Coordinates of C-alpha atoms and ligand atoms in Angstrom, one line a residue:
M664 CA 1.9 -23.3 -19.3
R665 CA -2.1 -23.6 -18.5
S666 CA -4.0 -26.8 -17.9
S667 CA -7.4 -27.2 -19.1
N668 CA -9.3 -25.7 -16.5
G669 CA -7.2 -22.4 -16.9
V670 CA -4.9 -22.6 -13.9
D671 CA -1.4 -21.7 -14.7
F672 CA 0.6 -24.4 -13.4
T673 CA 4.0 -22.1 -13.3
F674 CA 4.2 -21.6 -10.4
L675 CA 1.9 -24.4 -8.8
T676 CA 2.5 -28.1 -8.5
C677 CA -0.1 -29.1 -6.3
L678 CA -3.3 -28.1 -5.9
N679 CA -3.9 -29.3 -2.0
I680 CA -0.8 -26.6 -1.2
C681 CA -0.9 -25.3 2.4
M682 CA 0.7 -21.8 1.6
L683 CA 2.5 -20.6 5.2
G684 CA 1.1 -17.1 6.6
R685 CA -1.6 -15.2 4.8
S686 CA -3.9 -16.5 1.9
I687 CA -4.1 -13.0 0.1
I688 CA -6.1 -12.6 -3.3
H689 CA -5.9 -10.2 -5.8
I690 CA -8.5 -9.3 -8.5
D691 CA -8.2 -7.5 -11.0
M692 CA -11.3 -7.0 -14.0
D693 CA -9.6 -7.3 -17.1
A694 CA -10.1 -4.0 -19.7
F695 CA -12.6 -3.1 -17.1
F696 CA -14.3 0.5 -19.0
A697 CA -14.0 -1.4 -22.3
S698 CA -15.6 -4.2 -21.1
V699 CA -18.4 -2.5 -19.6
E700 CA -18.7 -0.8 -22.8
L701 CA -18.7 -4.7 -25.1
K702 CA -21.6 -5.5 -22.7
K703 CA -23.6 -2.3 -23.3
H704 CA -22.6 -2.9 -27.3
P705 CA -22.0 -6.3 -27.6
E706 CA -22.5 -6.2 -31.3
L707 CA -19.2 -4.3 -30.8
K708 CA -17.3 -7.5 -29.9
G709 CA -13.7 -8.5 -31.8
K710 CA -13.7 -5.0 -32.8
P711 CA -11.3 -2.4 -31.4
V712 CA -12.9 -0.2 -28.9
I713 CA -11.3 3.0 -27.7
V714 CA -12.8 4.7 -24.2
G715 CA -12.6 8.0 -23.7
G716 CA -13.1 11.9 -23.5
N717 CA -17.2 12.5 -25.0
G718 CA -16.1 9.8 -27.9
D719 CA -14.8 12.2 -30.6
P720 CA -11.5 11.4 -31.5
T721 CA -11.1 14.7 -33.2
K722 CA -11.6 16.4 -30.0
R723 CA -9.3 16.4 -27.2
G724 CA -9.4 14.5 -24.6
V725 CA -7.2 11.3 -23.2
V726 CA -7.9 7.3 -23.6
S727 CA -9.4 5.7 -20.9
A728 CA -9.6 2.1 -21.8
A729 CA -9.1 0.1 -24.6
S730 CA -10.3 -3.6 -25.8
Y731 CA -7.5 -5.6 -26.0
E732 CA -8.0 -5.5 -29.9
A733 CA -7.3 -1.6 -29.8
R734 CA -4.2 -2.0 -27.4
K735 CA -2.8 -4.4 -30.0
F736 CA -2.7 -1.3 -32.3
G737 CA -0.2 0.0 -29.4
I738 CA -3.7 2.0 -28.0
R739 CA -2.5 2.6 -24.0
S740 CA -4.3 4.8 -21.5
G741 CA -4.0 8.3 -20.7
M742 CA -3.3 8.2 -24.8
P743 CA -4.0 11.5 -26.0
L744 CA -7.2 10.6 -28.2
R745 CA -6.0 12.0 -31.9
T746 CA -2.6 10.4 -31.3
A747 CA -5.3 6.9 -30.7
Y748 CA -7.0 8.2 -33.9
K749 CA -3.8 8.0 -35.8
K750 CA -2.7 4.7 -34.6
C751 CA -5.9 2.9 -35.3
P752 CA -8.6 5.3 -37.8
Q753 CA -11.2 2.4 -37.8
A754 CA -11.9 1.8 -33.6
I755 CA -15.1 2.4 -32.6
F756 CA -14.8 5.4 -29.9
L757 CA -16.8 5.9 -27.1
P758 CA -17.2 8.6 -24.4
V759 CA -16.7 7.6 -20.8
D760 CA -19.3 6.8 -18.7
F761 CA -18.8 6.5 -14.9
E762 CA -22.2 5.8 -13.9
A763 CA -22.3 2.2 -15.8
Y764 CA -18.8 1.5 -14.5
E765 CA -19.5 2.1 -10.8
N766 CA -23.0 -0.1 -11.4
E767 CA -20.7 -2.8 -12.0
S768 CA -18.1 -2.1 -9.8
E769 CA -20.9 -2.1 -7.1
K770 CA -22.2 -5.8 -8.3
F771 CA -18.2 -6.9 -8.6
M772 CA -17.6 -6.3 -4.7
S773 CA -20.9 -7.7 -3.8
I774 CA -19.6 -10.8 -5.0
L775 CA -16.8 -10.6 -2.5
R776 CA -18.3 -9.2 0.1
E777 CA -20.3 -12.6 0.3
Y778 CA -16.5 -14.8 1.0
T779 CA -15.4 -12.1 3.5
A780 CA -15.2 -8.8 5.0
L781 CA -11.7 -8.8 4.9
I782 CA -12.0 -6.6 1.5
E783 CA -9.9 -3.5 0.3
S784 CA -10.7 -2.1 -2.5
F785 CA -8.1 -0.5 -5.2
G786 CA -9.9 1.2 -7.4
I787 CA -12.8 0.8 -9.1
D788 CA -11.9 -2.5 -10.4
E789 CA -9.5 -3.9 -8.6
A790 CA -9.7 -5.1 -4.6
F791 CA -7.8 -7.3 -2.2
M792 CA -9.2 -9.8 0.0
D793 CA -7.7 -11.7 2.8
V794 CA -9.1 -15.3 3.0
T795 CA -7.1 -16.5 5.6
E796 CA -9.4 -17.3 8.4
C797 CA -12.0 -18.5 5.4
G798 CA -11.7 -22.2 6.2
K799 CA -11.9 -22.8 2.7
N800 CA -8.6 -23.1 0.3
A801 CA -7.9 -19.6 -1.0
L802 CA -7.6 -21.2 -5.0
D803 CA -10.8 -22.8 -4.4
I804 CA -12.5 -19.0 -3.3
A805 CA -10.6 -17.3 -6.0
R806 CA -11.5 -20.0 -8.8
E807 CA -15.4 -19.6 -7.9
I808 CA -14.7 -16.0 -8.0
K809 CA -13.5 -15.5 -11.3
K810 CA -16.7 -17.8 -12.4
R811 CA -19.5 -16.2 -10.6
I812 CA -18.0 -12.7 -12.2
R813 CA -18.4 -14.4 -15.7
E814 CA -21.7 -15.6 -15.0
E815 CA -22.9 -13.1 -13.2
L816 CA -21.5 -9.9 -14.6
G817 CA -20.1 -11.4 -18.1
L818 CA -17.2 -10.5 -17.3
T819 CA -13.6 -11.3 -17.0
A820 CA -11.2 -10.8 -14.8
S821 CA -7.6 -12.0 -13.4
V822 CA -6.8 -13.4 -10.2
G823 CA -4.0 -13.3 -8.0
I824 CA -3.4 -15.6 -5.0
A825 CA -0.1 -15.3 -2.5
P826 CA 0.9 -14.8 1.1
N827 CA 1.1 -11.7 0.3
K828 CA -0.5 -7.9 -1.1
L829 CA 2.6 -7.2 -3.0
L830 CA 3.0 -11.0 -4.3
A831 CA -0.9 -11.1 -5.1
K832 CA -1.2 -7.9 -6.8
M833 CA 1.9 -9.3 -9.2
A834 CA 0.6 -12.9 -9.9
S835 CA -2.7 -11.1 -11.1
D836 CA -0.9 -9.3 -13.7
M837 CA 1.3 -12.6 -14.9
N838 CA -1.5 -14.1 -16.9
K839 CA -4.0 -11.2 -18.3
P840 CA -6.4 -11.2 -19.2
D841 CA -8.6 -14.3 -17.8
G842 CA -5.5 -15.0 -15.6
F843 CA -5.1 -17.2 -12.7
T844 CA -1.8 -17.9 -11.0
A845 CA -1.0 -18.3 -7.7
I846 CA 2.8 -17.6 -6.1
R847 CA 3.7 -20.5 -3.4
E848 CA 6.0 -19.0 -0.7
R849 CA 8.8 -21.7 -1.6
D850 CA 8.6 -20.3 -5.2
I851 CA 9.0 -16.3 -4.3
A852 CA 12.7 -16.0 -5.6
K853 CA 12.7 -18.0 -8.1
T854 CA 9.4 -15.8 -9.7
L855 CA 10.5 -12.6 -9.0
S856 CA 14.1 -12.5 -10.2
P857 CA 13.8 -13.2 -13.9
L858 CA 11.3 -10.1 -14.1
P859 CA 12.2 -6.8 -15.7
V860 CA 12.6 -4.2 -12.6
R861 CA 9.7 -2.8 -14.0
K862 CA 7.2 -5.3 -13.4
L863 CA 8.0 -5.1 -9.0
W864 CA 4.9 -2.9 -7.7
G865 CA 5.8 0.7 -7.1
V866 CA 8.5 0.8 -10.0
G867 CA 7.7 3.3 -12.3
E868 CA 8.8 4.6 -15.1
K869 CA 11.6 7.1 -13.3
T870 CA 12.8 4.5 -10.4
E871 CA 13.5 2.3 -13.8
K872 CA 15.1 4.3 -15.5
R873 CA 17.6 5.1 -12.2
L874 CA 17.9 1.1 -11.8
H875 CA 19.2 1.2 -15.5
G876 CA 21.5 3.6 -14.4
L877 CA 22.8 1.6 -11.9
G878 CA 23.1 -1.2 -14.1
I879 CA 20.6 -3.1 -12.3
R880 CA 17.8 -4.6 -14.9
T881 CA 16.1 -7.7 -13.1
I882 CA 14.3 -8.0 -9.6
G883 CA 16.8 -10.8 -9.1
E884 CA 19.6 -7.9 -9.6
L885 CA 18.0 -5.8 -7.1
A886 CA 17.5 -7.9 -4.5
K887 CA 21.4 -8.6 -4.3
L888 CA 21.8 -5.0 -3.4
P889 CA 22.0 -4.0 0.3
A890 CA 19.3 -1.7 2.2
E891 CA 21.8 1.0 2.9
Y892 CA 22.7 0.8 -0.7
L893 CA 19.4 1.4 -2.0
E894 CA 18.4 3.8 1.2
R895 CA 21.3 5.8 0.1
N896 CA 20.1 6.1 -3.6
F897 CA 16.6 6.3 -3.6
G898 CA 15.9 7.9 0.5
K899 CA 15.3 5.6 3.2
S900 CA 11.4 4.8 3.5
F901 CA 11.4 4.5 -0.9
G902 CA 14.8 2.3 -0.8
R903 CA 13.7 0.3 2.3
M904 CA 10.9 -0.6 -0.3
L905 CA 12.4 -1.6 -3.0
Y906 CA 15.1 -3.5 -0.2
E907 CA 12.0 -5.6 1.0
Y908 CA 9.5 -5.5 -2.4
S909 CA 13.0 -7.4 -4.9
R910 CA 12.2 -10.2 -1.9
G911 CA 8.8 -10.9 -2.2
I912 CA 8.5 -8.9 1.6
D913 CA 5.2 -7.1 2.5
E914 CA 3.6 -7.5 5.9
S915 CA 1.0 -5.0 5.2
P916 CA -2.4 -5.7 6.0
V917 CA -5.5 -6.3 3.7
V918 CA -7.4 -2.9 5.2
P919 CA -11.3 -3.5 4.9
F920 CA -13.8 -0.9 4.6
Y921 CA -12.1 1.2 1.8
E922 CA -13.4 4.4 1.0
P923 CA -12.8 6.8 -1.6
S924 CA -10.8 9.8 -0.1
S925 CA -12.5 12.1 -2.9
F926 CA -14.4 12.8 -6.3
S927 CA -12.8 14.7 -9.1
R928 CA -13.1 15.0 -13.1
E929 CA -11.3 17.4 -15.1
I930 CA -11.8 18.3 -18.7
T931 CA -9.3 19.3 -21.1
F932 CA -10.7 21.7 -23.6
Q933 CA -10.9 21.6 -27.2
Q934 CA -8.9 24.6 -27.7
D935 CA -6.9 26.8 -25.3
T936 CA -9.5 29.3 -24.2
R937 CA -9.7 32.8 -22.1
D938 CA -12.9 32.8 -22.5
L939 CA -14.3 32.9 -19.1
Y940 CA -17.5 32.6 -19.9
L941 CA -16.9 28.8 -21.3
I942 CA -14.6 28.1 -18.5
K943 CA -17.1 29.0 -15.9
E944 CA -19.4 26.9 -17.5
T945 CA -17.6 24.0 -18.1
L946 CA -16.7 24.3 -13.7
F947 CA -20.0 24.6 -13.6
E948 CA -20.9 21.2 -15.1
L949 CA -17.7 19.4 -13.3
A950 CA -19.7 21.1 -10.0
K951 CA -22.5 19.6 -11.0
D952 CA -20.9 16.2 -11.8
A953 CA -18.9 16.2 -8.4
A954 CA -22.5 16.7 -6.7
D955 CA -23.9 14.1 -8.7
R956 CA -21.5 11.5 -7.9
L957 CA -21.4 12.4 -4.0
K958 CA -25.5 12.1 -3.8
Y959 CA -25.6 8.7 -6.1
N960 CA -22.5 7.0 -3.5
A961 CA -24.3 8.3 -0.7
Y962 CA -21.0 10.9 0.5
K963 CA -20.5 14.3 1.4
A964 CA -18.0 16.0 0.5
K965 CA -16.5 19.1 3.4
T966 CA -13.6 20.4 0.4
V967 CA -13.8 21.8 -2.7
T968 CA -10.5 21.8 -5.0
M969 CA -10.3 23.8 -8.5
K970 CA -7.1 23.1 -10.8
V971 CA -6.1 24.6 -13.6
R972 CA -3.4 23.6 -16.5
Y973 CA -2.4 26.6 -18.6
R974 CA -1.2 26.3 -22.0
D975 CA 2.5 26.1 -21.2
F976 CA 1.3 23.2 -19.0
H977 CA 2.0 24.7 -15.9
T978 CA -0.4 23.7 -13.1
I979 CA -2.6 25.2 -10.5
T980 CA -4.8 23.9 -7.6
R981 CA -6.8 26.0 -5.2
A982 CA -9.1 24.5 -2.3
K983 CA -11.4 25.9 -0.2
T984 CA -12.7 23.9 3.0
M985 CA -16.8 24.5 3.5
D986 CA -18.0 25.0 7.4
E987 CA -20.0 21.4 6.8
S988 CA -20.0 18.5 4.4
T989 CA -22.4 18.4 1.8
D990 CA -23.5 16.9 -0.9
S991 CA -25.5 20.0 -2.2
F992 CA -25.0 21.2 -5.6
N993 CA -25.6 24.5 -4.8
D994 CA -23.0 24.6 -1.6
I995 CA -20.7 23.0 -4.1
W996 CA -21.2 25.4 -6.5
T997 CA -21.1 28.6 -4.7
T998 CA -17.4 27.3 -3.1
A999 CA -16.3 26.7 -6.6
Q1000 CA -17.3 30.4 -7.2
E1001 CA -15.3 31.7 -4.7
I1002 CA -12.6 29.7 -5.6
F1003 CA -12.7 30.8 -9.3
H1004 CA -12.2 34.5 -8.3
R1005 CA -9.0 34.2 -6.8
I1006 CA -7.5 32.0 -10.0
D1007 CA -5.6 33.7 -12.4
F1008 CA -7.7 33.2 -15.8
S1009 CA -5.5 36.0 -18.1
K1010 CA -3.6 33.0 -19.7
E1011 CA -5.0 30.9 -21.8
V1012 CA -6.2 27.7 -20.5
R1013 CA -6.0 23.9 -21.3
L1014 CA -7.6 22.0 -18.6
V1015 CA -10.0 22.5 -15.6
G1016 CA -10.9 20.4 -13.3
V1017 CA -13.4 20.1 -9.7
K1018 CA -12.3 17.6 -6.8
V1019 CA -14.7 17.1 -3.8
S1020 CA -12.7 15.0 -1.2
G1021 CA -13.2 14.7 2.9
L1022 CA -15.9 12.8 2.4
V1023 CA -18.1 11.0 4.7
K1024 CA -20.6 8.8 4.2
G1025 CA -24.3 10.2 5.0
R1026 CA -27.0 11.2 2.4
Ligands
MG2316 MG1 -8.2 -3.5 -14.0

């Protein structure tokens, strides 16, 4: 049920609620890459737009993002572009434009920073905020942020407000896109119980299958299981996590001043290749891209990692740590070449990637 001002009242009966414990907001930009592309190309609004690879669906590469119109055709992130093209040939395919997304992301984060320093970014388009000590109602803050994202960035976000990160994250996902959902302390069990286990944060496809195998389909059923049983079946720490999460328990703090731990990019060749010249040229581009992103974001990296996936999907990574942190393309490319010579390129290669990690802030 949605009221005229967009607040979802499913779990909310009174606006002047005082949530026990903490007030955590999770904000998740809606279809971020696709929405930024629509902002760049407003003429494409209302059309199915698919972002991925270099924007050519006849070539290899995967879908990075899809507009909601494209999702109606079954397009999902991670799907090969060729499959996406088969499902929705009328879609507009666009290349990935990291710089544009990073720009918008920075604007998004700087709006959040005006409310509190307790912000933990979670990827490029999501963040947690702890507004417990802000001296202002969490719902008012969340509403204001949504409005500013709409007016100042021309984009929409879904927000979740709850007593902890787990519930805030799940709430923001409940009424996407443009959602506004709060979960009160006393409604936790009622809200979580009927949801399929897959909706629980941390439960992926594999865990879902295993839970189904154990006859567990909903979070409510999961919450009835004793901790020992879950620990025996899923290992001590993950079992304990399932036990707590299914009860809506999450004590983890919002950790501010999040720094990215790496920058990486990979490219899938149009055809599997043994062409050393092509492979090296591609690695050169990836190393260049890594150095550009370090400079652009004012970081230096200590370690270069190369990833190679062979035709049979066997994947290897080889890393080398440099003597000093650097953002220089020359240093990164020199290191990448040393790694290159240690890798077996006698088999056909499907994908190569370059990652720089061990990041420190500084120009
Ligand atoms: Mg998002």
